[in-house]
PDB file of C-alpha atoms in Angstrom:
ATOM      1  CA  UNK A   8      65.409 -62.749  30.338  1.00 46.00           C
ATOM      2  CA  UNK A   9      63.538 -66.032  29.878  1.00 43.00           C
ATOM      3  CA  UNK A  10      62.438 -68.800  32.243  1.00 44.00           C
ATOM      4  CA  UNK A  11      62.469 -72.559  31.656  1.00 49.00           C
ATOM      5  CA  UNK A  12      61.768 -75.447  34.011  1.00 53.00           C
ATOM      6  CA  UNK A  13      64.112 -78.258  34.956  1.00 49.00           C
ATOM      7  CA  UNK A  14      62.149 -81.415  33.982  1.00 54.00           C
ATOM      8  CA  UNK A  15      63.721 -83.446  36.794  1.00 59.00           C
ATOM      9  CA  UNK A  16      62.976 -81.118  39.706  1.00 58.00           C
ATOM     10  CA  UNK A  17      60.431 -78.605  38.371  1.00 60.00           C
ATOM     11  CA  UNK A  18      62.849 -75.888  39.443  1.00 61.00           C
ATOM     12  CA  UNK A  19      62.681 -72.703  37.366  1.00 60.00           C
ATOM     13  CA  UNK A  20      65.871 -71.897  35.465  1.00 53.00           C
ATOM     14  CA  UNK A  21      66.475 -68.265  34.581  1.00 48.00           C
ATOM     15  CA  UNK A  22      68.391 -67.354  31.441  1.00 44.00           C
ATOM     16  CA  UNK A  23      69.796 -63.866  31.017  1.00 49.00           C
ATOM     17  CA  UNK A  24      70.754 -62.793  27.503  1.00 43.00           C
ATOM     18  CA  UNK A  25      73.272 -60.007  26.984  1.00 48.00           C
ATOM     19  CA  UNK A  26      74.719 -58.514  23.798  1.00 48.00           C
ATOM     20  CA  UNK A  27      77.706 -60.325  22.361  1.00 50.00           C
ATOM     21  CA  UNK A  28      80.935 -58.454  21.993  1.00 54.00           C
ATOM     22  CA  UNK A  29      81.399 -57.284  18.419  1.00 60.00           C
ATOM     23  CA  UNK A  30      83.988 -59.226  16.484  1.00 72.00           C
ATOM     24  CA  UNK A  31      84.573 -61.260  13.358  1.00 78.00           C
ATOM     25  CA  UNK A  32      83.724 -64.972  13.540  1.00 82.00           C
ATOM     26  CA  UNK A  33      86.231 -67.518  12.189  1.00 84.00           C
ATOM     27  CA  UNK A  34      85.859 -66.824   8.452  1.00 85.00           C
ATOM     28  CA  UNK A  35      86.771 -70.302   7.258  1.00 87.00           C
ATOM     29  CA  UNK A  36      84.135 -71.990   9.400  1.00 87.00           C
ATOM     30  CA  UNK A  37      81.591 -69.277   8.678  1.00 88.00           C
ATOM     31  CA  UNK A  38      81.991 -69.432   4.890  1.00 89.00           C
ATOM     32  CA  UNK A  39      81.784 -73.215   4.965  1.00 90.00           C
ATOM     33  CA  UNK A  40      78.552 -72.996   6.948  1.00 90.00           C
ATOM     34  CA  UNK A  41      77.261 -70.276   4.631  1.00 89.00           C
ATOM     35  CA  UNK A  42      77.792 -72.515   1.600  1.00 90.00           C
ATOM     36  CA  UNK A  43      76.239 -75.563   3.264  1.00 89.00           C
ATOM     37  CA  UNK A  44      73.102 -73.529   4.073  1.00 88.00           C
ATOM     38  CA  UNK A  45      72.757 -72.000   0.596  1.00 88.00           C
ATOM     39  CA  UNK A  46      69.483 -73.879   0.075  1.00 90.00           C
ATOM     40  CA  UNK A  47      68.004 -71.779   2.871  1.00 86.00           C
ATOM     41  CA  UNK A  48      68.767 -68.590   0.934  1.00 87.00           C
ATOM     42  CA  UNK A  49      67.300 -70.080  -2.251  1.00 88.00           C
ATOM     43  CA  UNK A  50      64.072 -71.182  -0.566  1.00 87.00           C
ATOM     44  CA  UNK A  51      63.773 -67.875   1.294  1.00 85.00           C
ATOM     45  CA  UNK A  52      64.145 -66.055  -2.011  1.00 86.00           C
ATOM     46  CA  UNK A  53      61.519 -68.240  -3.677  1.00 83.00           C
ATOM     47  CA  UNK A  54      59.123 -67.678  -0.763  1.00 81.00           C
ATOM     48  CA  UNK A  55      59.611 -63.922  -1.095  1.00 77.00           C
ATOM     49  CA  UNK A  56      58.891 -64.066  -4.811  1.00 76.00           C
ATOM     50  CA  UNK A  57      55.741 -66.099  -4.247  1.00 75.00           C
ATOM     51  CA  UNK A  58      54.600 -63.655  -1.588  1.00 71.00           C
ATOM     52  CA  UNK A  59      55.076 -60.779  -4.048  1.00 67.00           C
ATOM     53  CA  UNK A  60      53.363 -62.743  -6.867  1.00 64.00           C
ATOM     54  CA  UNK A  61      56.573 -62.469  -8.878  1.00 62.00           C
ATOM     55  CA  UNK A  62      56.246 -66.048 -10.114  1.00 62.00           C
ATOM     56  CA  UNK A  63      52.846 -65.439 -11.716  1.00 69.00           C
ATOM     57  CA  UNK A  64      52.249 -64.015 -15.194  1.00 65.00           C
ATOM     58  CA  UNK A  65      50.723 -60.752 -13.997  1.00 65.00           C
ATOM     59  CA  UNK A  66      53.315 -60.429 -11.240  1.00 68.00           C
ATOM     60  CA  UNK A  67      56.139 -60.651 -13.759  1.00 69.00           C
ATOM     61  CA  UNK A  68      54.273 -58.381 -16.146  1.00 73.00           C
ATOM     62  CA  UNK A  69      54.181 -55.658 -13.508  1.00 72.00           C
ATOM     63  CA  UNK A  70      57.938 -55.987 -13.004  1.00 71.00           C
ATOM     64  CA  UNK A  71      58.272 -54.914 -16.633  1.00 75.00           C
ATOM     65  CA  UNK A  72      55.386 -52.453 -16.895  1.00 78.00           C
ATOM     66  CA  UNK A  73      56.409 -50.351 -13.889  1.00 76.00           C
ATOM     67  CA  UNK A  74      59.927 -49.327 -15.057  1.00 76.00           C
ATOM     68  CA  UNK A  75      58.691 -49.202 -18.654  1.00 77.00           C
ATOM     69  CA  UNK A  76      56.067 -46.594 -17.759  1.00 79.00           C
ATOM     70  CA  UNK A  77      58.729 -44.660 -15.874  1.00 78.00           C
ATOM     71  CA  UNK A  78      60.920 -44.770 -18.981  1.00 78.00           C
ATOM     72  CA  UNK A  79      58.102 -43.174 -21.004  1.00 79.00           C
ATOM     73  CA  UNK A  80      57.590 -40.504 -18.332  1.00 78.00           C
ATOM     74  CA  UNK A  81      61.289 -39.635 -18.130  1.00 76.00           C
ATOM     75  CA  UNK A  82      61.570 -39.696 -21.916  1.00 73.00           C
ATOM     76  CA  UNK A  83      58.773 -37.146 -22.271  1.00 75.00           C
ATOM     77  CA  UNK A  84      60.193 -35.036 -19.446  1.00 72.00           C
ATOM     78  CA  UNK A  85      63.714 -34.984 -20.907  1.00 70.00           C
ATOM     79  CA  UNK A  86      62.414 -34.140 -24.379  1.00 67.00           C
ATOM     80  CA  UNK A  87      60.288 -31.277 -23.049  1.00 63.00           C
ATOM     81  CA  UNK A  88      63.142 -29.827 -20.976  1.00 61.00           C
ATOM     82  CA  UNK A  89      65.587 -30.124 -23.876  1.00 59.00           C
ATOM     83  CA  UNK A  90      63.150 -28.529 -26.335  1.00 58.00           C
ATOM     84  CA  UNK A  91      62.967 -31.630 -28.545  1.00 60.00           C
ATOM     85  CA  UNK A  92      59.363 -32.552 -27.840  1.00 54.00           C
ATOM     86  CA  UNK A  93      58.245 -32.053 -31.445  1.00 55.00           C
ATOM     87  CA  UNK A  94      61.137 -33.752 -33.228  1.00 60.00           C
ATOM     88  CA  UNK A  95      59.728 -37.280 -33.253  1.00 59.00           C
ATOM     89  CA  UNK A  96      60.532 -40.408 -31.294  1.00 67.00           C
ATOM     90  CA  UNK A  97      64.206 -40.881 -30.405  1.00 70.00           C
ATOM     91  CA  UNK A  98      64.623 -44.659 -30.227  1.00 75.00           C
ATOM     92  CA  UNK A  99      68.237 -44.424 -29.046  1.00 80.00           C
ATOM     93  CA  UNK A 100      67.377 -42.248 -26.055  1.00 81.00           C
ATOM     94  CA  UNK A 101      64.395 -44.385 -25.078  1.00 84.00           C
ATOM     95  CA  UNK A 102      66.498 -47.566 -25.318  1.00 87.00           C
ATOM     96  CA  UNK A 103      69.087 -45.994 -23.043  1.00 85.00           C
ATOM     97  CA  UNK A 104      66.376 -45.112 -20.515  1.00 87.00           C
ATOM     98  CA  UNK A 105      64.971 -48.646 -20.463  1.00 88.00           C
ATOM     99  CA  UNK A 106      68.467 -50.123 -20.123  1.00 89.00           C
ATOM    100  CA  UNK A 107      69.341 -47.816 -17.243  1.00 89.00           C
ATOM    101  CA  UNK A 108      66.027 -47.998 -15.384  1.00 89.00           C
ATOM    102  CA  UNK A 109      65.809 -51.789 -15.572  1.00 90.00           C
ATOM    103  CA  UNK A 110      69.280 -52.233 -14.071  1.00 93.00           C
ATOM    104  CA  UNK A 111      68.788 -49.439 -11.525  1.00 94.00           C
ATOM    105  CA  UNK A 112      65.564 -51.041 -10.284  1.00 90.00           C
ATOM    106  CA  UNK A 113      67.485 -54.277  -9.782  1.00 94.00           C
ATOM    107  CA  UNK A 114      70.022 -52.393  -7.663  1.00 96.00           C
ATOM    108  CA  UNK A 115      67.351 -50.489  -5.738  1.00 94.00           C
ATOM    109  CA  UNK A 116      65.323 -53.638  -5.085  1.00 92.00           C
ATOM    110  CA  UNK A 117      68.399 -55.477  -3.822  1.00 94.00           C
ATOM    111  CA  UNK A 118      69.354 -52.777  -1.322  1.00 95.00           C
ATOM    112  CA  UNK A 119      65.813 -51.998  -0.163  1.00 93.00           C
ATOM    113  CA  UNK A 120      64.835 -55.623   0.379  1.00 91.00           C
ATOM    114  CA  UNK A 121      68.201 -56.430   1.909  1.00 91.00           C
ATOM    115  CA  UNK A 122      67.890 -53.563   4.379  1.00 92.00           C
ATOM    116  CA  UNK A 123      64.716 -55.036   5.873  1.00 90.00           C
ATOM    117  CA  UNK A 124      65.775 -58.694   5.603  1.00 89.00           C
ATOM    118  CA  UNK A 125      67.098 -59.081   9.159  1.00 88.00           C
ATOM    119  CA  UNK A 126      64.425 -57.045  10.949  1.00 87.00           C
ATOM    120  CA  UNK A 127      61.720 -58.801   8.944  1.00 84.00           C
ATOM    121  CA  UNK A 128      63.037 -62.236   9.907  1.00 79.00           C
ATOM    122  CA  UNK A 129      63.029 -61.714  13.668  1.00 72.00           C
ATOM    123  CA  UNK A 130      61.426 -65.050  14.573  1.00 74.00           C
ATOM    124  CA  UNK A 131      63.747 -66.951  12.245  1.00 74.00           C
ATOM    125  CA  UNK A 132      66.794 -65.345  13.843  1.00 76.00           C
ATOM    126  CA  UNK A 133      65.565 -66.063  17.356  1.00 72.00           C
ATOM    127  CA  UNK A 134      64.709 -69.702  16.674  1.00 72.00           C
ATOM    128  CA  UNK A 135      67.187 -70.852  14.020  1.00 72.00           C
ATOM    129  CA  UNK A 136      70.954 -71.244  14.169  1.00 74.00           C
ATOM    130  CA  UNK A 137      72.312 -70.191  10.790  1.00 80.00           C
ATOM    131  CA  UNK A 138      74.644 -67.649   9.181  1.00 86.00           C
ATOM    132  CA  UNK A 139      72.544 -64.465   9.161  1.00 89.00           C
ATOM    133  CA  UNK A 140      74.320 -63.253   6.038  1.00 92.00           C
ATOM    134  CA  UNK A 141      72.044 -65.604   4.103  1.00 92.00           C
ATOM    135  CA  UNK A 142      69.184 -63.133   4.599  1.00 92.00           C
ATOM    136  CA  UNK A 143      70.558 -60.155   2.594  1.00 94.00           C
ATOM    137  CA  UNK A 144      71.973 -62.599   0.038  1.00 94.00           C
ATOM    138  CA  UNK A 145      68.490 -64.070  -0.408  1.00 93.00           C
ATOM    139  CA  UNK A 146      67.116 -60.544  -0.908  1.00 93.00           C
ATOM    140  CA  UNK A 147      69.659 -59.833  -3.660  1.00 95.00           C
ATOM    141  CA  UNK A 148      68.813 -63.157  -5.311  1.00 93.00           C
ATOM    142  CA  UNK A 149      65.129 -62.236  -5.292  1.00 92.00           C
ATOM    143  CA  UNK A 150      65.843 -58.855  -6.885  1.00 92.00           C
ATOM    144  CA  UNK A 151      68.014 -60.511  -9.546  1.00 94.00           C
ATOM    145  CA  UNK A 152      65.287 -62.948 -10.589  1.00 90.00           C
ATOM    146  CA  UNK A 153      62.805 -60.066 -10.640  1.00 88.00           C
ATOM    147  CA  UNK A 154      65.217 -58.293 -12.993  1.00 90.00           C
ATOM    148  CA  UNK A 155      65.614 -61.163 -15.469  1.00 89.00           C
ATOM    149  CA  UNK A 156      62.157 -60.797 -17.138  1.00 86.00           C
ATOM    150  CA  UNK A 157      63.067 -57.230 -18.133  1.00 87.00           C
ATOM    151  CA  UNK A 158      66.000 -58.339 -20.304  1.00 90.00           C
ATOM    152  CA  UNK A 159      63.915 -59.751 -23.218  1.00 88.00           C
ATOM    153  CA  UNK A 160      61.877 -56.527 -23.216  1.00 86.00           C
ATOM    154  CA  UNK A 161      65.028 -54.431 -23.390  1.00 89.00           C
ATOM    155  CA  UNK A 162      66.413 -56.573 -26.238  1.00 91.00           C
ATOM    156  CA  UNK A 163      63.287 -55.810 -28.281  1.00 87.00           C
ATOM    157  CA  UNK A 164      63.940 -52.068 -27.991  1.00 87.00           C
ATOM    158  CA  UNK A 165      67.644 -52.731 -28.629  1.00 90.00           C
ATOM    159  CA  UNK A 166      66.826 -54.348 -31.983  1.00 90.00           C
ATOM    160  CA  UNK A 167      64.215 -51.727 -32.931  1.00 85.00           C
ATOM    161  CA  UNK A 168      66.717 -48.945 -32.246  1.00 86.00           C
ATOM    162  CA  UNK A 169      69.300 -50.641 -34.462  1.00 87.00           C
ATOM    163  CA  UNK A 170      71.893 -50.832 -31.684  1.00 89.00           C
ATOM    164  CA  UNK A 171      74.983 -52.939 -32.401  1.00 89.00           C
ATOM    165  CA  UNK A 172      75.758 -56.491 -31.330  1.00 91.00           C
ATOM    166  CA  UNK A 173      79.458 -57.245 -31.002  1.00 92.00           C
ATOM    167  CA  UNK A 174      82.044 -58.689 -28.636  1.00 91.00           C
ATOM    168  CA  UNK A 175      81.988 -55.490 -26.573  1.00 91.00           C
ATOM    169  CA  UNK A 176      78.351 -56.223 -25.741  1.00 93.00           C
ATOM    170  CA  UNK A 177      79.517 -59.213 -23.677  1.00 94.00           C
ATOM    171  CA  UNK A 178      81.335 -56.803 -21.353  1.00 94.00           C
ATOM    172  CA  UNK A 179      77.912 -56.038 -19.844  1.00 95.00           C
ATOM    173  CA  UNK A 180      78.034 -59.435 -18.076  1.00 96.00           C
ATOM    174  CA  UNK A 181      80.994 -58.645 -15.760  1.00 96.00           C
ATOM    175  CA  UNK A 182      79.525 -55.205 -15.051  1.00 97.00           C
ATOM    176  CA  UNK A 183      76.280 -56.872 -14.034  1.00 96.00           C
ATOM    177  CA  UNK A 184      78.349 -59.089 -11.727  1.00 97.00           C
ATOM    178  CA  UNK A 185      80.145 -56.041 -10.284  1.00 97.00           C
ATOM    179  CA  UNK A 186      76.816 -54.337  -9.619  1.00 97.00           C
ATOM    180  CA  UNK A 187      75.477 -57.493  -7.932  1.00 97.00           C
ATOM    181  CA  UNK A 188      78.494 -57.612  -5.607  1.00 97.00           C
ATOM    182  CA  UNK A 189      78.102 -53.905  -4.863  1.00 97.00           C
ATOM    183  CA  UNK A 190      74.399 -54.371  -4.105  1.00 97.00           C
ATOM    184  CA  UNK A 191      75.161 -57.355  -1.845  1.00 97.00           C
ATOM    185  CA  UNK A 192      77.615 -55.274   0.164  1.00 96.00           C
ATOM    186  CA  UNK A 193      75.160 -52.394   0.603  1.00 96.00           C
ATOM    187  CA  UNK A 194      72.278 -54.770   1.373  1.00 95.00           C
ATOM    188  CA  UNK A 195      74.371 -56.366   4.139  1.00 95.00           C
ATOM    189  CA  UNK A 196      75.445 -52.986   5.503  1.00 95.00           C
ATOM    190  CA  UNK A 197      71.940 -51.517   5.627  1.00 94.00           C
ATOM    191  CA  UNK A 198      70.518 -54.778   7.011  1.00 93.00           C
ATOM    192  CA  UNK A 199      72.851 -54.481   9.993  1.00 93.00           C
ATOM    193  CA  UNK A 200      72.270 -50.743  10.408  1.00 92.00           C
ATOM    194  CA  UNK A 201      68.511 -51.151  10.472  1.00 92.00           C
ATOM    195  CA  UNK A 202      68.768 -53.453  13.478  1.00 89.00           C
ATOM    196  CA  UNK A 203      70.118 -50.504  15.466  1.00 88.00           C
ATOM    197  CA  UNK A 204      68.475 -47.605  13.601  1.00 86.00           C
ATOM    198  CA  UNK A 205      64.972 -48.630  12.587  1.00 82.00           C
ATOM    199  CA  UNK A 206      64.398 -45.454  10.545  1.00 81.00           C
ATOM    200  CA  UNK A 207      67.117 -46.431   8.070  1.00 81.00           C
ATOM    201  CA  UNK A 208      64.575 -47.892   5.636  1.00 79.00           C
ATOM    202  CA  UNK A 209      62.600 -44.634   5.699  1.00 83.00           C
ATOM    203  CA  UNK A 210      65.543 -42.700   4.263  1.00 86.00           C
ATOM    204  CA  UNK A 211      66.452 -45.224   1.575  1.00 90.00           C
ATOM    205  CA  UNK A 212      63.785 -44.164  -0.991  1.00 89.00           C
ATOM    206  CA  UNK A 213      65.098 -40.580  -0.909  1.00 91.00           C
ATOM    207  CA  UNK A 214      68.700 -41.734  -1.166  1.00 91.00           C
ATOM    208  CA  UNK A 215      67.801 -43.932  -4.131  1.00 92.00           C
ATOM    209  CA  UNK A 216      65.929 -41.137  -5.909  1.00 90.00           C
ATOM    210  CA  UNK A 217      68.909 -38.785  -5.591  1.00 91.00           C
ATOM    211  CA  UNK A 218      71.212 -41.605  -6.694  1.00 92.00           C
ATOM    212  CA  UNK A 219      69.036 -42.192  -9.762  1.00 90.00           C
ATOM    213  CA  UNK A 220      69.325 -38.575 -10.914  1.00 87.00           C
ATOM    214  CA  UNK A 221      73.077 -38.440 -10.310  1.00 87.00           C
ATOM    215  CA  UNK A 222      73.826 -41.717 -12.143  1.00 87.00           C
ATOM    216  CA  UNK A 223      74.113 -42.463 -15.887  1.00 86.00           C
ATOM    217  CA  UNK A 224      70.510 -43.610 -16.155  1.00 85.00           C
ATOM    218  CA  UNK A 225      68.859 -40.440 -17.435  1.00 80.00           C
ATOM    219  CA  UNK A 226      72.131 -39.347 -19.050  1.00 78.00           C
ATOM    220  CA  UNK A 227      75.159 -41.095 -20.550  1.00 74.00           C
ATOM    221  CA  UNK A 228      78.868 -41.028 -19.777  1.00 72.00           C
ATOM    222  CA  UNK A 229      79.546 -39.364 -23.135  1.00 70.00           C
ATOM    223  CA  UNK A 230      77.347 -36.415 -22.152  1.00 68.00           C
ATOM    224  CA  UNK A 231      79.811 -35.476 -19.399  1.00 67.00           C
ATOM    225  CA  UNK A 232      82.106 -33.633 -21.751  1.00 60.00           C
ATOM    226  CA  UNK A 233      83.831 -31.501 -19.126  1.00 62.00           C
ATOM    227  CA  UNK A 234      86.813 -33.209 -17.524  1.00 67.00           C
ATOM    228  CA  UNK A 235      85.968 -31.774 -14.105  1.00 70.00           C
ATOM    229  CA  UNK A 236      82.500 -33.335 -14.219  1.00 68.00           C
ATOM    230  CA  UNK A 237      83.963 -36.756 -15.000  1.00 69.00           C
ATOM    231  CA  UNK A 238      86.376 -36.447 -12.083  1.00 74.00           C
ATOM    232  CA  UNK A 239      83.501 -35.650  -9.720  1.00 79.00           C
ATOM    233  CA  UNK A 240      81.309 -38.390 -11.183  1.00 77.00           C
ATOM    234  CA  UNK A 241      84.002 -40.963 -10.402  1.00 78.00           C
ATOM    235  CA  UNK A 242      83.062 -40.611  -6.720  1.00 88.00           C
ATOM    236  CA  UNK A 243      79.618 -41.999  -7.564  1.00 91.00           C
ATOM    237  CA  UNK A 244      79.949 -45.817  -7.653  1.00 94.00           C
ATOM    238  CA  UNK A 245      77.039 -46.169 -10.092  1.00 94.00           C
ATOM    239  CA  UNK A 246      78.825 -43.902 -12.567  1.00 91.00           C
ATOM    240  CA  UNK A 247      81.178 -46.756 -13.434  1.00 92.00           C
ATOM    241  CA  UNK A 248      78.910 -49.704 -12.587  1.00 95.00           C
ATOM    242  CA  UNK A 249      75.801 -48.653 -14.513  1.00 94.00           C
ATOM    243  CA  UNK A 250      77.733 -46.478 -16.951  1.00 91.00           C
ATOM    244  CA  UNK A 251      79.984 -49.345 -18.013  1.00 93.00           C
ATOM    245  CA  UNK A 252      77.003 -51.698 -18.235  1.00 94.00           C
ATOM    246  CA  UNK A 253      75.126 -49.237 -20.460  1.00 92.00           C
ATOM    247  CA  UNK A 254      78.102 -48.519 -22.708  1.00 91.00           C
ATOM    248  CA  UNK A 255      78.661 -52.228 -23.329  1.00 93.00           C
ATOM    249  CA  UNK A 256      75.064 -53.381 -23.672  1.00 93.00           C
ATOM    250  CA  UNK A 257      73.308 -50.400 -25.206  1.00 89.00           C
ATOM    251  CA  UNK A 258      76.077 -48.748 -27.229  1.00 88.00           C
ATOM    252  CA  UNK A 259      78.226 -51.799 -27.977  1.00 89.00           C
ATOM    253  CA  UNK A 260      81.351 -49.947 -26.817  1.00 91.00           C
ATOM    254  CA  UNK A 261      84.103 -51.365 -24.639  1.00 93.00           C
ATOM    255  CA  UNK A 262      84.244 -49.259 -21.446  1.00 92.00           C
ATOM    256  CA  UNK A 263      87.449 -47.348 -20.797  1.00 91.00           C
ATOM    257  CA  UNK A 264      90.075 -48.919 -18.491  1.00 93.00           C
ATOM    258  CA  UNK A 265      89.347 -46.360 -15.748  1.00 92.00           C
ATOM    259  CA  UNK A 266      85.677 -47.390 -15.802  1.00 92.00           C
ATOM    260  CA  UNK A 267      86.721 -51.024 -15.313  1.00 95.00           C
ATOM    261  CA  UNK A 268      89.064 -50.071 -12.496  1.00 95.00           C
ATOM    262  CA  UNK A 269      86.441 -47.976 -10.705  1.00 94.00           C
ATOM    263  CA  UNK A 270      83.820 -50.713 -11.072  1.00 95.00           C
ATOM    264  CA  UNK A 271      86.123 -53.351  -9.555  1.00 96.00           C
ATOM    265  CA  UNK A 272      87.150 -51.008  -6.745  1.00 96.00           C
ATOM    266  CA  UNK A 273      83.612 -49.995  -5.747  1.00 96.00           C
ATOM    267  CA  UNK A 274      82.146 -53.493  -5.971  1.00 97.00           C
ATOM    268  CA  UNK A 275      84.875 -55.176  -3.900  1.00 97.00           C
ATOM    269  CA  UNK A 276      85.056 -52.299  -1.401  1.00 96.00           C
ATOM    270  CA  UNK A 277      81.303 -52.354  -0.773  1.00 96.00           C
ATOM    271  CA  UNK A 278      81.256 -56.151  -0.509  1.00 96.00           C
ATOM    272  CA  UNK A 279      84.149 -56.270   1.980  1.00 96.00           C
ATOM    273  CA  UNK A 280      83.010 -53.329   4.119  1.00 96.00           C
ATOM    274  CA  UNK A 281      79.309 -54.238   4.121  1.00 95.00           C
ATOM    275  CA  UNK A 282      79.763 -57.943   4.819  1.00 95.00           C
ATOM    276  CA  UNK A 283      82.493 -57.318   7.407  1.00 94.00           C
ATOM    277  CA  UNK A 284      80.297 -54.933   9.379  1.00 94.00           C
ATOM    278  CA  UNK A 285      77.409 -57.394   9.149  1.00 93.00           C
ATOM    279  CA  UNK A 286      79.541 -60.278  10.431  1.00 92.00           C
ATOM    280  CA  UNK A 287      80.928 -58.200  13.305  1.00 90.00           C
ATOM    281  CA  UNK A 288      77.428 -57.313  14.507  1.00 89.00           C
ATOM    282  CA  UNK A 289      75.622 -60.543  13.599  1.00 87.00           C
ATOM    283  CA  UNK A 290      75.813 -62.162  17.030  1.00 83.00           C
ATOM    284  CA  UNK A 291      74.133 -59.105  18.540  1.00 82.00           C
ATOM    285  CA  UNK A 292      71.037 -59.250  16.308  1.00 81.00           C
ATOM    286  CA  UNK A 293      69.010 -61.696  18.449  1.00 74.00           C
ATOM    287  CA  UNK A 294      69.321 -59.451  21.502  1.00 75.00           C
ATOM    288  CA  UNK A 295      68.522 -56.244  19.600  1.00 74.00           C
ATOM    289  CA  UNK A 296      65.478 -57.735  17.887  1.00 64.00           C
TER     290      UNK A 296
END
């Protein structure tokens, strides 16, 4: 409830706010408004990057150093567990780790930042009329531009390892697009869920850590030799999204048709489900916040 005053009679006017009924807004009008306000998402993303010092030299250096150090740690751990610690440096394995960790951190950053985008913009939501979907989209954009400085670093290891460059390498681009769509859908879903369940963000780091170990980041698709394991892995969206990206970029191999099909399915499904749920609950955010 809020109170304002009628300027003509000084009579108090009472406004009572109640939750809106859940439902999809007119999509044509909404998408048109979303596109016309795209500059808001861009400026919000830039402000977030400046706040995190991502646009400075040392800020961008840390974006590279952090996953790079993790790659060294995981490389040593995998070599020790596999009994290959004394067999010299395996450039191929280390290149695979950097490729996988760089892209996984992009995905993790998109979802984590997107999950807190609505709750963290409470005053903006209460005082600005705009499509709220711009907030998780801005978070994904920020994560993408934080990911870009890692690509030149990966390419250095790619060349040092003697990995191939061919037409199949270009297939990494659509897989990066699929992963971005998948991350946008999850960011939108978790952004809406956190409005109602504020502890959602507390569980995300644990979910992401489990997802890291069960995805082709520390291992490759080729290492799943058993057919049953591949069938189970297909239920993990990152198996096809990151696996196909790694096969194309790091190994120079064209991913199998089933990997393409799974990647398209998971990316579009997450985008449709996540954004639809967000749009259905969007008009309720101002009351809940």
